[in-house]
Coordinates of N, CA and C and ligand atoms in Angstrom, one line a residue:
M1 N 0.6 -0.6 -0.1 CA -0.2 -0.3 0.2 C 1.1 1.2 0.6
T2 N 0.6 2.1 -1.0 CA 1.5 3.2 -0.8 C 0.4 4.5 -0.6
V3 N 1.4 5.9 -0.9 CA 0.1 7.0 -0.8 C -0.4 7.1 -2.2
D4 N 0.5 6.3 -3.1 CA 0.2 7.6 -4.4 C -1.3 6.3 -4.7
A5 N -1.5 4.5 -4.7 CA -2.4 4.5 -4.4 C -4.0 4.4 -4.0
L6 N -4.0 5.6 -3.1 CA -5.4 6.3 -2.7 C -5.4 7.7 -3.6
A7 N -7.0 7.6 -3.7 CA -7.6 7.9 -4.8 C -7.5 9.6 -4.1
E8 N -7.0 10.5 -5.9 CA -6.6 12.0 -5.5 C -7.9 12.7 -4.8
H9 N -9.2 12.2 -4.4 CA -9.2 13.0 -3.6 C -10.0 12.4 -2.4
A10 N -9.5 11.4 -2.1 CA -9.4 11.0 -0.4 C -9.4 11.8 0.6
D11 N -10.0 11.2 1.8 CA -10.0 12.4 3.0 C -9.7 11.4 4.4
H12 N -9.7 11.8 4.8 CA -9.2 11.1 6.4 C -10.2 9.9 6.6
R13 N -11.4 10.2 6.3 CA -11.8 8.5 6.2 C -11.5 8.2 5.5
D14 N -11.3 7.7 4.2 CA -10.9 7.1 2.9 C -9.0 6.2 3.2
T15 N -8.3 7.4 4.0 CA -7.2 7.0 3.8 C -7.4 6.5 5.1
E16 N -7.2 6.5 6.1 CA -7.7 5.2 7.5 C -8.2 3.3 6.8
R17 N -9.8 4.3 6.2 CA -9.6 2.9 5.7 C -8.8 2.3 4.9
A18 N -8.1 2.4 3.8 CA -7.5 1.9 2.9 C -6.4 0.9 3.6
L19 N -5.5 1.9 4.7 CA -4.9 1.8 5.3 C -5.0 0.0 6.2
R20 N -6.0 0.3 6.7 CA -6.4 -0.9 7.6 C -6.9 -2.2 7.2
A21 N -7.8 -1.4 5.6 CA -7.5 -3.0 4.3 C -6.3 -3.7 4.5
A22 N -5.3 -2.9 4.3 CA -4.1 -2.9 3.9 C -3.4 -3.6 5.3
G23 N -4.0 -3.6 6.1 CA -3.2 -4.6 7.6 C -1.6 -3.7 8.7
W24 N -2.7 -2.4 7.8 CA -2.0 -1.7 9.0 C -2.8 -1.2 10.3
T25 N -2.5 -0.9 11.9 CA -3.1 -1.1 12.7 C -2.6 0.4 13.3
P26 N -3.6 0.4 14.5 CA -3.8 1.7 15.3 C -2.5 1.6 16.2
C27 N -1.8 3.1 16.3 CA -0.5 3.2 17.3 C -0.1 3.8 18.1
G28 N -1.1 5.0 17.9 CA -1.2 5.9 18.6 C -2.7 7.0 18.5
A29 N -2.5 7.9 19.3 CA -3.4 8.8 18.8 C -3.3 10.2 19.9
G30 N -3.8 11.7 19.2 CA -3.5 12.3 20.3 C -4.7 13.3 19.8
D31 N -4.5 14.7 19.9 CA -5.8 15.9 20.4 C -6.4 16.1 18.1
W32 N -5.1 16.1 17.6 CA -5.6 16.3 16.1 C -5.7 14.5 15.4
A33 N -4.8 14.3 15.4 CA -4.4 13.1 14.4 C -4.8 11.3 15.4
I34 N -4.4 10.9 14.9 CA -4.5 9.1 15.1 C -3.2 8.8 14.0
A35 N -2.3 7.6 14.5 CA -1.1 7.1 13.6 C -2.0 5.5 13.8
L36 N -1.3 4.5 12.3 CA -1.3 3.5 12.4 C 0.0 2.6 12.0
R37 N -0.2 1.5 12.0 CA 1.6 1.6 12.3 C 1.6 0.4 10.7
S38 N 2.6 0.2 9.9 CA 2.9 -0.9 8.9 C 2.6 -2.0 8.9
P39 N 1.9 -3.0 8.1 CA 2.2 -4.5 8.8 C 4.0 -4.8 8.6
D40 N 4.6 -4.3 8.2 CA 6.2 -4.8 8.6 C 6.5 -4.0 10.0
G41 N 6.0 -3.4 10.3 CA 6.1 -2.6 11.9 C 7.6 -1.5 11.4
A42 N 7.8 -0.9 10.2 CA 8.9 -0.2 9.6 C 8.1 1.6 9.9
T43 N 6.7 1.3 9.6 CA 6.2 2.7 8.8 C 4.9 2.8 9.6
A44 N 5.1 4.3 10.0 CA 3.7 5.1 10.9 C 3.3 5.9 9.5
A45 N 1.4 6.7 9.7 CA 0.8 6.9 9.1 C 0.1 7.5 10.0
R46 N 0.3 8.7 10.4 CA -0.3 10.3 10.7 C -1.3 10.5 10.0
I47 N -2.7 10.9 10.6 CA -3.6 11.0 9.5 C -4.3 11.9 11.1
S48 N -5.2 13.1 10.2 CA -5.5 14.6 11.2 C -6.7 14.6 9.7
P49 N -8.1 14.6 10.3 CA -8.6 15.2 9.5 C -9.0 16.4 9.6
F50 N -8.3 17.1 10.3 CA -7.7 18.9 10.2 C -6.8 19.5 10.4
D51 N -5.5 19.6 9.5 CA -4.5 20.7 10.3 C -3.8 21.1 9.6
P52 N -4.2 22.6 9.9 CA -3.6 23.4 8.9 C -1.4 23.4 9.2
T53 N -1.0 23.1 10.3 CA 0.1 22.8 10.2 C 1.0 21.8 9.6
G54 N 0.4 20.8 9.2 CA 0.5 19.8 8.1 C 1.7 20.2 7.3
P55 N 1.8 21.0 6.6 CA 2.2 21.0 5.2 C 3.8 21.7 6.3
Y56 N 3.4 22.8 7.2 CA 4.9 23.0 7.8 C 5.9 21.9 8.2
T57 N 4.7 20.9 9.5 CA 5.7 20.0 9.8 C 6.1 18.8 8.8
A58 N 5.5 18.9 7.6 CA 6.2 18.0 6.1 C 7.8 18.9 6.2
A59 N 7.9 20.8 6.1 CA 8.9 20.4 5.5 C 9.6 21.1 6.9
L60 N 9.7 21.3 7.5 CA 10.6 20.5 8.8 C 10.9 20.1 9.4
Y61 N 10.7 18.6 8.7 CA 11.4 17.3 8.2 C 12.1 17.0 7.5
R62 N 11.6 17.2 5.8 CA 12.6 17.6 5.0 C 13.5 18.8 5.1
E63 N 13.7 20.2 6.0 CA 14.5 20.7 6.2 C 15.2 20.4 7.1
A64 N 15.0 19.9 7.8 CA 16.1 19.2 9.7 C 16.6 17.8 9.0
A65 N 16.3 17.1 7.6 CA 16.3 15.7 7.9 C 18.0 15.6 8.1
H66 N 19.0 16.5 7.6 CA 20.2 16.4 7.9 C 20.5 16.4 9.4
T67 N 19.8 16.7 9.8 CA 20.2 16.8 11.6 C 19.7 15.2 11.9
R68 N 19.2 14.5 11.7 CA 18.7 12.8 12.1 C 17.7 13.1 13.0
Q69 N 17.4 14.2 13.9 CA 17.2 14.6 15.3 C 15.2 15.1 15.0
V70 N 15.3 14.4 13.1 CA 13.2 14.7 12.6 C 13.2 13.3 12.6
P71 N 12.1 12.7 12.6 CA 11.3 11.2 11.4 C 11.9 11.8 10.0
A72 N 12.4 10.5 9.8 CA 12.3 10.1 7.8 C 11.4 10.4 7.5
L73 N 11.2 11.4 6.8 CA 9.9 11.6 5.9 C 9.4 10.8 5.1
F74 N 8.6 9.5 4.4 CA 8.8 8.7 3.4 C 7.2 10.3 2.6
A75 N 6.2 10.4 2.9 CA 5.6 11.2 1.9 C 4.4 12.3 3.0
H76 N 3.7 13.1 2.1 CA 3.1 14.2 3.0 C 2.2 14.4 1.3
R77 N 1.0 14.7 2.1 CA -0.3 14.8 1.3 C -1.2 15.5 1.6
R78 N -1.7 16.8 1.2 CA -3.2 17.3 1.9 C -4.2 16.5 1.7
L79 N -5.0 16.4 2.4 CA -6.1 15.0 2.1 C -7.6 16.1 2.1
A80 N -8.4 15.5 1.5 CA -9.9 16.2 0.9 C -10.1 16.7 2.3
G81 N -10.3 18.1 2.3 CA -11.3 18.7 3.5 C -10.6 19.2 4.5
G82 N -9.4 19.5 3.9 CA -8.0 20.0 5.1 C -7.4 18.6 5.9
G83 N -7.6 18.1 5.0 CA -6.9 16.7 6.3 C -5.3 16.7 5.7
D84 N -4.7 16.1 6.6 CA -3.1 15.1 6.6 C -2.8 14.9 6.1
L85 N -2.2 13.9 5.9 CA -1.3 12.5 5.6 C 0.3 12.3 5.8
Q86 N 0.3 11.9 6.7 CA 2.2 12.1 7.1 C 2.7 10.5 6.6
V87 N 3.2 9.7 6.1 CA 4.2 9.2 6.1 C 5.5 9.0 6.3
M88 N 5.7 8.1 7.7 CA 7.1 8.4 8.2 C 7.6 7.4 9.1
E89 N 8.7 7.1 9.3 CA 9.7 6.1 9.9 C 9.0 5.9 11.3
W90 N 8.1 4.5 12.0 CA 7.9 4.1 12.8 C 8.5 4.7 14.5
L91 N 8.3 5.1 15.8 CA 8.4 5.6 16.3 C 8.1 5.1 17.5
R92 N 8.7 4.9 19.1 CA 8.1 4.6 19.9 C 8.1 5.6 21.3
P93 N 7.1 5.7 22.1 CA 7.5 6.9 22.6 C 8.8 6.6 23.9
V94 N 9.1 7.9 24.7 CA 10.3 8.2 25.7 C 9.7 8.6 27.2
P95 N 10.9 7.8 28.2 CA 10.4 8.2 29.2 C 10.1 9.9 29.6
A96 N 8.8 10.5 29.7 CA 8.8 11.7 30.0 C 10.2 12.9 30.8
A97 N 10.9 12.4 31.7 CA 12.2 12.9 32.3 C 12.6 13.6 30.8
E98 N 13.2 11.8 29.7 CA 14.1 12.9 28.7 C 13.5 13.0 27.4
A99 N 12.2 13.6 27.5 CA 11.9 14.2 26.5 C 12.0 15.3 26.9
A100 N 11.2 15.7 28.4 CA 11.9 17.0 28.7 C 12.5 17.9 28.5
A101 N 13.8 17.0 29.2 CA 15.6 16.9 28.8 C 15.8 18.0 26.8
F102 N 14.4 17.4 25.9 CA 15.2 17.7 24.7 C 14.4 18.7 24.3
H103 N 13.5 18.9 24.6 CA 12.4 20.3 24.7 C 12.9 21.6 25.3
R104 N 13.9 21.1 26.3 CA 14.6 22.0 27.0 C 16.0 22.3 26.4
A105 N 16.8 21.5 25.3 CA 18.1 21.8 24.5 C 17.4 22.8 23.4
I106 N 16.0 22.1 23.2 CA 15.4 22.7 21.6 C 15.4 24.1 22.0
A107 N 14.2 24.4 23.5 CA 14.1 26.3 23.4 C 15.3 26.7 24.3
G108 N 16.7 26.0 25.0 CA 18.0 26.5 25.1 C 18.9 26.6 23.8
R109 N 18.5 26.4 22.7 CA 18.9 26.4 21.3 C 20.6 25.5 22.1
A110 N 20.6 24.8 22.9 CA 22.0 23.5 23.1 C 23.1 23.3 22.0
P111 N 24.3 23.8 22.1 CA 25.0 23.2 20.7 C 24.5 21.4 20.0
E112 N 24.3 20.5 20.8 CA 23.5 19.1 19.9 C 22.4 19.7 19.4
V113 N 21.8 20.6 19.3 CA 20.7 20.8 18.8 C 20.6 22.1 17.6
V114 N 21.8 23.1 17.6 CA 21.5 23.8 17.3 C 21.3 24.3 15.6
G115 N 21.3 23.5 14.7 CA 21.2 22.8 13.6 C 19.9 22.7 13.2
L116 N 19.4 22.4 14.2 CA 17.4 21.6 14.3 C 16.8 23.0 14.5
V117 N 17.3 23.4 15.2 CA 16.7 24.3 16.3 C 16.2 26.1 14.7
D118 N 17.2 25.6 14.3 CA 17.7 26.9 13.6 C 16.6 26.2 12.6
V119 N 16.0 25.3 12.2 CA 15.2 25.2 11.0 C 13.9 25.5 11.8
V120 N 14.1 24.8 13.2 CA 12.4 24.5 13.9 C 12.1 26.1 13.5
R121 N 13.0 27.1 14.1 CA 12.5 28.4 13.6 C 12.2 29.3 13.2
R122 N 12.8 28.7 11.3 CA 11.9 29.2 10.8 C 11.1 29.1 9.5
V123 N 11.1 27.6 9.8 CA 9.7 27.3 9.5 C 8.4 27.9 10.5
H124 N 8.8 27.5 12.0 CA 7.8 28.8 13.6 C 7.5 29.6 12.4
E125 N 8.5 30.5 11.8 CA 8.5 32.2 12.1 C 7.1 31.8 10.2
R126 N 7.9 30.6 9.4 CA 6.7 31.0 8.0 C 5.2 30.6 8.5
A127 N 5.0 30.0 9.1 CA 3.8 29.0 9.9 C 2.5 30.2 10.5
R128 N 3.6 30.7 11.1 CA 2.7 32.3 12.5 C 2.8 33.1 11.5
R129 N 3.5 33.0 10.1 CA 3.2 34.4 9.1 C 1.9 33.7 8.3
E130 N 1.7 33.0 8.0 CA 0.9 32.5 6.9 C -0.2 31.8 7.1
L131 N -0.8 31.4 9.1 CA -1.6 30.4 9.4 C -2.2 32.1 10.4
P132 N -3.4 31.6 10.1 CA -4.3 32.6 11.2 C -4.3 32.3 12.3
W133 N -4.2 31.2 12.8 CA -4.3 30.1 14.0 C -3.0 29.8 14.1
C134 N -2.2 30.2 14.8 CA -1.2 29.3 15.2 C -0.1 28.7 16.2
G135 N 0.1 28.0 17.3 CA 0.3 28.3 18.2 C 1.8 28.7 18.6
P136 N 2.4 28.7 20.0 CA 4.2 28.1 19.6 C 3.9 26.9 20.0
L137 N 5.6 26.3 20.0 CA 6.3 25.0 19.8 C 5.0 24.4 20.4
D138 N 5.2 23.0 20.7 CA 3.9 22.1 21.2 C 5.5 22.1 22.0
D139 N 5.2 21.6 22.9 CA 6.4 21.0 24.4 C 5.6 20.3 25.0
N140 N 4.8 19.5 24.8 CA 4.3 18.6 25.2 C 5.7 17.4 24.8
P141 N 5.6 16.5 26.5 CA 6.4 15.3 26.6 C 6.3 14.2 25.6
S142 N 4.9 13.6 24.6 CA 4.7 12.8 23.7 C 5.3 13.3 22.6
N143 N 5.5 14.4 22.6 CA 6.5 14.6 20.8 C 7.6 14.1 21.1
V144 N 8.3 13.9 22.0 CA 9.9 13.4 21.5 C 9.4 12.2 21.6
M145 N 10.4 11.4 20.7 CA 10.1 10.0 20.4 C 11.4 9.4 20.2
R146 N 11.6 7.8 20.0 CA 13.3 7.3 19.7 C 12.5 6.3 18.5
A147 N 13.5 5.9 17.4 CA 13.8 5.3 16.1 C 14.4 4.3 16.5
A148 N 13.8 3.0 15.7 CA 13.8 1.8 15.6 C 16.0 2.0 15.9
D149 N 16.4 2.6 15.3 CA 17.9 2.8 15.6 C 17.9 3.5 16.9
G150 N 17.1 4.2 17.4 CA 18.1 4.8 19.2 C 18.0 6.3 19.3
R151 N 18.4 6.8 18.2 CA 18.2 7.9 18.3 C 17.0 8.8 18.6
L152 N 17.0 9.8 19.3 CA 15.8 11.0 19.7 C 15.6 11.9 18.9
V153 N 14.0 11.9 18.2 CA 13.8 12.9 17.5 C 12.2 13.5 18.1
V154 N 11.9 14.7 16.9 CA 11.2 15.5 18.0 C 9.8 15.4 16.9
V155 N 9.4 15.7 17.6 CA 7.6 15.2 15.8 C 6.8 15.5 16.4
D156 N 6.2 16.6 15.4 CA 5.0 17.3 15.9 C 5.0 18.7 17.0
L157 N 5.8 19.6 16.3 CA 5.8 20.9 17.2 C 5.3 21.7 16.7
F158 N 4.2 21.9 16.0 CA 3.7 22.9 15.2 C 1.8 22.9 15.8
Y159 N 1.4 23.7 16.1 CA 0.1 23.1 16.2 C -0.9 24.6 16.3
A160 N -1.7 24.2 15.0 CA -2.9 25.4 15.3 C -3.1 25.6 16.7
D161 N -3.3 27.1 16.9 CA -4.1 27.3 18.9 C -5.3 26.4 18.5
G162 N -5.3 25.2 18.9 CA -6.7 24.7 18.9 C -7.7 25.4 19.8
P163 N -7.1 25.7 21.1 CA -7.9 26.7 22.1 C -8.7 28.0 21.8
D164 N -8.0 29.0 20.5 CA -8.6 29.8 20.5 C -9.3 29.5 18.9
L165 N -8.7 28.8 18.3 CA -9.7 28.6 16.8 C -10.5 28.4 17.9
Y166 N -10.9 27.3 18.3 CA -12.2 26.5 18.6 C -13.0 27.8 19.2
R167 N -12.5 28.4 20.1 CA -13.3 29.1 20.4 C -14.2 30.2 19.7
T168 N -13.0 30.9 18.8 CA -13.9 32.0 17.9 C -14.8 31.1 17.5
A169 N -14.5 29.9 16.6 CA -15.5 29.0 16.0 C -16.8 28.9 17.1
A170 N -16.6 28.2 18.5 CA -18.3 28.6 18.8 C -18.8 30.2 18.6
T171 N -17.6 31.2 19.4 CA -18.6 32.2 19.4 C -18.4 32.9 18.9
D172 N -17.3 33.4 17.4 CA -17.8 34.2 16.1 C -17.1 33.3 14.6
P173 N -18.4 32.4 14.6 CA -18.1 31.3 14.0 C -17.3 32.6 12.3
D174 N -18.6 33.7 12.6 CA -18.0 34.3 10.9 C -16.5 35.1 11.2
L175 N -15.3 35.2 12.3 CA -14.3 35.5 11.5 C -13.8 34.1 11.2
V176 N -13.9 32.9 11.7 CA -13.5 31.5 11.6 C -13.6 31.9 10.0
V177 N -14.7 31.5 9.1 CA -15.5 31.7 7.8 C -14.4 31.9 6.9
A178 N -14.7 33.6 7.6 CA -13.3 34.8 6.7 C -12.2 34.3 6.0
R179 N -11.1 34.0 7.5 CA -10.6 34.0 7.7 C -9.6 32.2 7.1
I180 N -10.4 30.9 7.0 CA -10.1 30.1 6.6 C -11.5 29.5 5.0
P181 N -10.8 28.8 4.6 CA -11.3 28.5 3.5 C -12.4 27.1 3.5
P182 N -13.5 27.2 3.5 CA -14.0 26.2 3.5 C -12.9 24.5 3.4
S183 N -12.9 24.6 2.4 CA -12.0 23.4 2.2 C -10.8 23.5 2.6
E184 N -10.7 24.0 3.6 CA -9.3 24.1 4.4 C -10.1 23.1 5.6
R185 N -11.3 23.0 6.3 CA -11.8 22.9 7.4 C -13.0 22.6 7.2
R186 N -13.5 21.6 6.1 CA -14.9 20.8 6.2 C -14.8 19.6 7.3
F187 N -13.4 19.1 8.0 CA -13.9 18.0 9.1 C -12.9 18.6 10.5
M188 N -13.7 20.2 10.6 CA -13.3 20.7 11.5 C -13.7 19.9 13.2
T189 N -14.6 19.7 13.4 CA -15.1 18.9 14.6 C -14.8 17.7 14.8
E190 N -13.9 16.9 13.3 CA -13.5 15.4 13.8 C -12.4 15.7 14.3
I191 N -11.7 16.0 15.1 CA -10.7 16.3 15.4 C -10.5 15.0 16.6
P192 N -9.3 14.0 16.9 CA -10.0 13.4 17.4 C -9.9 13.5 19.5
L193 N -8.8 14.6 19.3 CA -9.0 15.1 20.7 C -9.0 13.9 21.7
S194 N -8.0 13.7 21.5 CA -7.4 11.8 22.7 C -7.1 12.1 23.7
A195 N -6.5 13.5 23.7 CA -5.2 14.0 25.2 C -6.7 15.0 26.0
S196 N -6.9 16.2 25.2 CA -7.9 17.0 25.8 C -9.3 17.1 26.0
G197 N -10.1 15.7 25.1 CA -11.1 15.3 25.5 C -11.7 14.6 26.4
P198 N -13.1 14.1 26.0 CA -13.6 14.0 25.3 C -14.5 15.4 24.8
W199 N -15.0 15.1 24.0 CA -15.6 16.4 23.0 C -17.1 16.0 23.1
D200 N -17.9 16.6 23.5 CA -19.4 16.3 23.5 C -20.0 16.6 22.2
E201 N -21.4 15.3 21.3 CA -21.3 15.4 20.0 C -22.4 15.9 19.6
A202 N -23.2 17.0 20.9 CA -23.9 18.5 21.1 C -23.1 19.1 21.0
E203 N -22.2 19.2 20.9 CA -21.3 20.7 21.3 C -20.4 20.4 19.8
R204 N -19.9 19.7 19.4 CA -19.7 19.3 18.0 C -20.8 19.5 16.8
A205 N -22.1 19.0 16.9 CA -23.3 19.8 16.2 C -23.5 20.9 16.2
A206 N -23.6 21.8 17.0 CA -23.3 23.1 17.4 C -22.5 24.1 16.7
M207 N -21.4 23.5 17.2 CA -20.4 24.0 15.9 C -20.4 24.0 14.9
R208 N -21.1 22.9 14.4 CA -21.3 22.7 12.7 C -22.0 23.4 12.2
A209 N -23.0 23.6 13.1 CA -24.3 24.4 12.6 C -24.2 25.7 13.0
G210 N -22.9 26.1 13.5 CA -23.1 27.3 13.7 C -21.7 27.8 11.8
L211 N -20.4 26.4 12.3 CA -20.0 27.5 10.9 C -20.8 27.4 9.4
A212 N -21.9 26.5 9.9 CA -22.5 26.4 8.0 C -23.6 27.6 8.1
A213 N -24.3 28.8 9.2 CA -24.7 29.4 8.8 C -24.3 30.7 9.0
A214 N -22.6 30.8 9.2 CA -21.7 31.6 8.8 C -21.4 31.9 7.5
D215 N -20.9 30.1 7.0 CA -20.7 29.9 5.8 C -21.6 30.8 4.5
A216 N -23.4 30.1 4.8 CA -24.3 31.2 4.3 C -24.5 32.5 4.4
R217 N -24.0 32.8 5.2 CA -24.2 34.5 5.1 C -22.6 34.7 4.3
A218 N -21.8 34.4 4.5 CA -20.8 35.2 3.4 C -20.8 34.9 2.1
D219 N -22.2 33.6 2.2 CA -22.2 33.5 0.4 C -23.1 34.7 0.1
A220 N -24.3 34.4 0.7 CA -25.4 36.0 0.3 C -24.9 36.9 0.2
R221 N -23.8 37.2 1.0 CA -23.3 38.3 0.8 C -22.2 38.9 -0.6
A222 N -21.7 37.3 -0.8 CA -20.7 37.4 -2.2 C -21.6 38.0 -3.2
A223 N -22.6 36.5 -3.4 CA -24.0 37.2 -4.7 C -24.6 38.2 -4.7
A224 N -24.6 39.2 -3.6 CA -25.3 40.2 -2.9 C -24.4 41.7 -4.3
R225 N -23.5 40.7 -3.7 CA -22.1 42.0 -4.5 C -21.5 42.1 -5.7
A226 N -21.9 40.2 -6.0 CA -21.7 40.4 -7.9 C -23.2 41.0 -8.0
A227 N -24.7 40.6 -7.8 CA -25.8 41.1 -8.1 C -25.6 42.6 -8.3
G228 N -25.0 43.3 -7.8 CA -24.2 45.3 -7.8 C -23.9 45.1 -8.2
R229 N -22.8 44.7 -9.1 CA -22.2 45.2 -10.2 C -22.8 45.2 -11.6
Ligands
ADP301 N1 5.8 8.4 13.4 C1 5.4 7.6 14.6 N2 5.3 6.3 14.9 C2 4.8 5.8 16.0 N3 3.9 6.1 16.9 C3 3.0 7.6 15.9 C4 4.1 8.3 15.3 N4 3.4 9.7 14.8 C5 2.5 10.1 16.4 N5 2.8 9.1 16.6 C6 1.2 8.6 17.7 O1 0.4 9.3 17.3 C7 -0.1 10.2 17.9 C8 -0.5 11.6 17.5 O2 1.0 12.1 16.5 P1 1.0 13.7 16.9 O3 1.6 13.9 15.6 O4 1.2 14.1 18.0 O5 -0.4 13.8 16.4 P2 -1.3 14.9 17.5 O6 -1.0 16.8 17.1 O7 -2.6 14.7 17.6 O8 -0.4 15.5 19.4 C9 1.5 10.1 18.8 O9 1.5 10.8 20.0 C10 1.7 9.3 19.2 O10 1.1 8.1 19.7
MG302 MG1 1.4 15.1 19.5

C-alpha cells in the first residue's frame, strides 16, 4: 500500500480505511491525529482530519532531515477537506524526563541541537506569518520519540492554536469562515481530541451548525456583491 494508490480526493476516512484494509493497525492517537503502523512495523502513518500546520511539519522534517533529529518522512499529502497525511518512520515513546530534557535543549538552543533549532525557528516563523491561527512550539513530552535505530527525534512541534481557534469557532464563527476557506476546514469538528477530550457530540453539532450558518451569510454577501455590479 503506497500513498500513490490513494484516490486523488481521498479524505482522512478514506485514507484510514485504505490503510487498515492493507493491514495497518492503530498505534497512537492525539488531539489532532491518529497514527497507524504498517504491517512490517517499520512505517507509521499520521492521519489528521483537520491540520493547518501539516505542511509546515512536513517542511520541517524535510529541511531538518540532515540533523537526524526529526523522523524520516517518506510521503506527505494534504487530504480532501483540509486533512493531512504524513508517512514516516515508526517511532516509540520515551520517558517523560528524557523528553523534557530534549525540549529544554531545543528551547535553550543547546550545541547538540543548533542545526535543528535553526530550521525549527525558520519554519515556525513562516507558519506564524501564513496561518491565521498558529500556536507556540508544542513542548508536550509525547512529541519526543525514539526511532528504531535508537536516536531521539522531535515530532509534531507546530499546532494550530486550538483553544483560541475553537473558542472563536463557537463564539464568532464568521471570523473563522472569513479566515479559513471551507475546503480547508470541512472536518474541523472531527479531530480526535484523545488527550484533551472527550468532546461532547452536541457541542460538535452546534459548532458545525454555527459555521454552516456563517458560511451561508458569507455566500449571501458574495451573491449580493455580484448582483450589485
Ligand atoms: N512516527 C510515529 N510512530 C509511531 N507513533 C506515532 C508516530 N507519529 C505519531 N504517533 C502517535 O500518534 C499520536 C498523535 O500524533 P501527533 O503527531 O503527536 O499528533 P497530535 O497533533 O494529535 O498530537 C502520538 O502521540 C503518537 O502516539
Ligand atoms: Mg502530538
